[in-house]
PDB file of C-alpha atoms in Angstrom:
ATOM      1  CA  MET K   2      87.615 200.468-218.660  1.00 47.00           C
ATOM      2  CA  ASN K   3      90.663 202.725-219.012  1.00 52.00           C
ATOM      3  CA  THR K   4      91.429 205.009-216.069  1.00 70.00           C
ATOM      4  CA  GLN K   5      94.686 206.468-217.376  1.00 93.00           C
ATOM      5  CA  THR K   6      95.132 210.191-216.778  1.00 97.00           C
ATOM      6  CA  VAL K   7      96.156 212.351-219.729  1.00 97.00           C
ATOM      7  CA  LEU K   8      97.485 215.884-219.343  1.00 97.00           C
ATOM      8  CA  ILE K   9      96.596 218.061-222.332  1.00 98.00           C
ATOM      9  CA  VAL K  10      98.876 221.098-222.618  1.00 97.00           C
ATOM     10  CA  ASP K  11      97.899 223.731-225.179  1.00 96.00           C
ATOM     11  CA  ASP K  12      97.327 227.473-224.979  1.00 95.00           C
ATOM     12  CA  GLU K  13      94.299 227.276-227.297  1.00 96.00           C
ATOM     13  CA  PHE K  14      91.098 226.322-225.498  1.00 97.00           C
ATOM     14  CA  ALA K  15      89.457 224.908-228.647  1.00 97.00           C
ATOM     15  CA  ILE K  16      92.287 222.414-229.164  1.00 97.00           C
ATOM     16  CA  ARG K  17      92.293 221.328-225.516  1.00 97.00           C
ATOM     17  CA  ASP K  18      88.519 220.965-225.623  1.00 98.00           C
ATOM     18  CA  MET K  19      88.558 218.855-228.800  1.00 98.00           C
ATOM     19  CA  LEU K  20      91.284 216.554-227.447  1.00 98.00           C
ATOM     20  CA  ARG K  21      89.581 216.237-224.053  1.00 98.00           C
ATOM     21  CA  MET K  22      86.243 215.292-225.622  1.00 98.00           C
ATOM     22  CA  ALA K  23      87.835 212.623-227.825  1.00 97.00           C
ATOM     23  CA  LEU K  24      89.898 211.172-224.983  1.00 97.00           C
ATOM     24  CA  GLU K  25      86.997 211.137-222.551  1.00 96.00           C
ATOM     25  CA  MET K  26      84.929 209.234-225.134  1.00 96.00           C
ATOM     26  CA  ALA K  27      87.717 206.632-224.998  1.00 94.00           C
ATOM     27  CA  ASN K  28      87.422 206.553-221.168  1.00 94.00           C
ATOM     28  CA  PHE K  29      90.557 208.525-220.366  1.00 96.00           C
ATOM     29  CA  CYS K  30      90.582 210.915-217.433  1.00 97.00           C
ATOM     30  CA  CYS K  31      91.834 214.333-218.660  1.00 97.00           C
ATOM     31  CA  ILE K  32      93.436 217.272-216.950  1.00 98.00           C
ATOM     32  CA  GLU K  33      94.432 220.446-218.771  1.00 98.00           C
ATOM     33  CA  ALA K  34      97.041 223.205-218.688  1.00 96.00           C
ATOM     34  CA  GLU K  35      97.336 226.295-220.845  1.00 95.00           C
ATOM     35  CA  ASN K  36     100.969 227.183-220.109  1.00 94.00           C
ATOM     36  CA  ILE K  37     104.320 225.742-219.029  1.00 93.00           C
ATOM     37  CA  GLN K  38     103.926 226.655-215.354  1.00 93.00           C
ATOM     38  CA  GLN K  39     100.508 224.985-215.028  1.00 95.00           C
ATOM     39  CA  ALA K  40     101.732 221.932-216.923  1.00 94.00           C
ATOM     40  CA  TYR K  41     104.784 221.499-214.713  1.00 94.00           C
ATOM     41  CA  GLN K  42     102.729 221.803-211.526  1.00 95.00           C
ATOM     42  CA  LEU K  43     100.155 219.268-212.751  1.00 96.00           C
ATOM     43  CA  ILE K  44     102.886 216.819-213.776  1.00 94.00           C
ATOM     44  CA  VAL K  45     104.479 217.057-210.327  1.00 93.00           C
ATOM     45  CA  ASP K  46     101.183 216.905-208.404  1.00 95.00           C
ATOM     46  CA  GLU K  47      99.078 214.538-210.514  1.00 94.00           C
ATOM     47  CA  ARG K  48     101.698 212.309-212.227  1.00 94.00           C
ATOM     48  CA  PRO K  49      99.678 211.763-215.451  1.00 95.00           C
ATOM     49  CA  ALA K  50     100.374 208.626-217.465  1.00 94.00           C
ATOM     50  CA  ILE K  51     100.501 210.582-220.737  1.00 94.00           C
ATOM     51  CA  VAL K  52     101.246 214.220-221.585  1.00 95.00           C
ATOM     52  CA  LEU K  53     100.080 215.702-224.888  1.00 96.00           C
ATOM     53  CA  LEU K  54     102.347 218.712-225.142  1.00 94.00           C
ATOM     54  CA  ASP K  55     102.109 221.635-227.558  1.00 93.00           C
ATOM     55  CA  TRP K  56     105.385 222.808-229.078  1.00 91.00           C
ATOM     56  CA  MET K  57     104.962 226.556-228.519  1.00 91.00           C
ATOM     57  CA  LEU K  58     103.390 227.766-225.262  1.00 89.00           C
ATOM     58  CA  PRO K  59     103.273 230.927-223.171  1.00 84.00           C
ATOM     59  CA  GLY K  60     106.252 230.969-220.829  1.00 82.00           C
ATOM     60  CA  GLY K  61     108.401 228.624-222.923  1.00 86.00           C
ATOM     61  CA  SER K  62     108.338 225.769-225.362  1.00 89.00           C
ATOM     62  CA  GLY K  63     107.109 222.254-224.869  1.00 89.00           C
ATOM     63  CA  LEU K  64     110.643 221.071-225.605  1.00 89.00           C
ATOM     64  CA  GLU K  65     112.010 223.160-222.742  1.00 90.00           C
ATOM     65  CA  LEU K  66     109.518 221.553-220.387  1.00 90.00           C
ATOM     66  CA  MET K  67     110.374 218.084-221.659  1.00 88.00           C
ATOM     67  CA  ASN K  68     114.104 218.715-221.146  1.00 90.00           C
ATOM     68  CA  ARG K  69     113.478 220.030-217.624  1.00 89.00           C
ATOM     69  CA  LEU K  70     111.469 216.923-216.752  1.00 88.00           C
ATOM     70  CA  LYS K  71     114.194 214.650-218.116  1.00 88.00           C
ATOM     71  CA  ARG K  72     116.830 216.417-216.004  1.00 92.00           C
ATOM     72  CA  GLU K  73     114.720 216.196-212.846  1.00 85.00           C
ATOM     73  CA  GLU K  74     113.211 212.738-213.395  1.00 71.00           C
TER      74      GLU K  74
END
């Protein structure tokens, strides 16, 4: 059984919901964020194995978040 945690980052609830349902059916544990600030905090606190990151989000782009994470490691 897979116990990997996946962070789903998207500002649209329907997309997060669809991805969460599919991943949970494959035995992934899912956490969700709807903006850059929530996503960053969950990455720092929860250390998910995988992040599914939307390109355009409230508060900044997914690329900006990715670059910030790379700088901070």
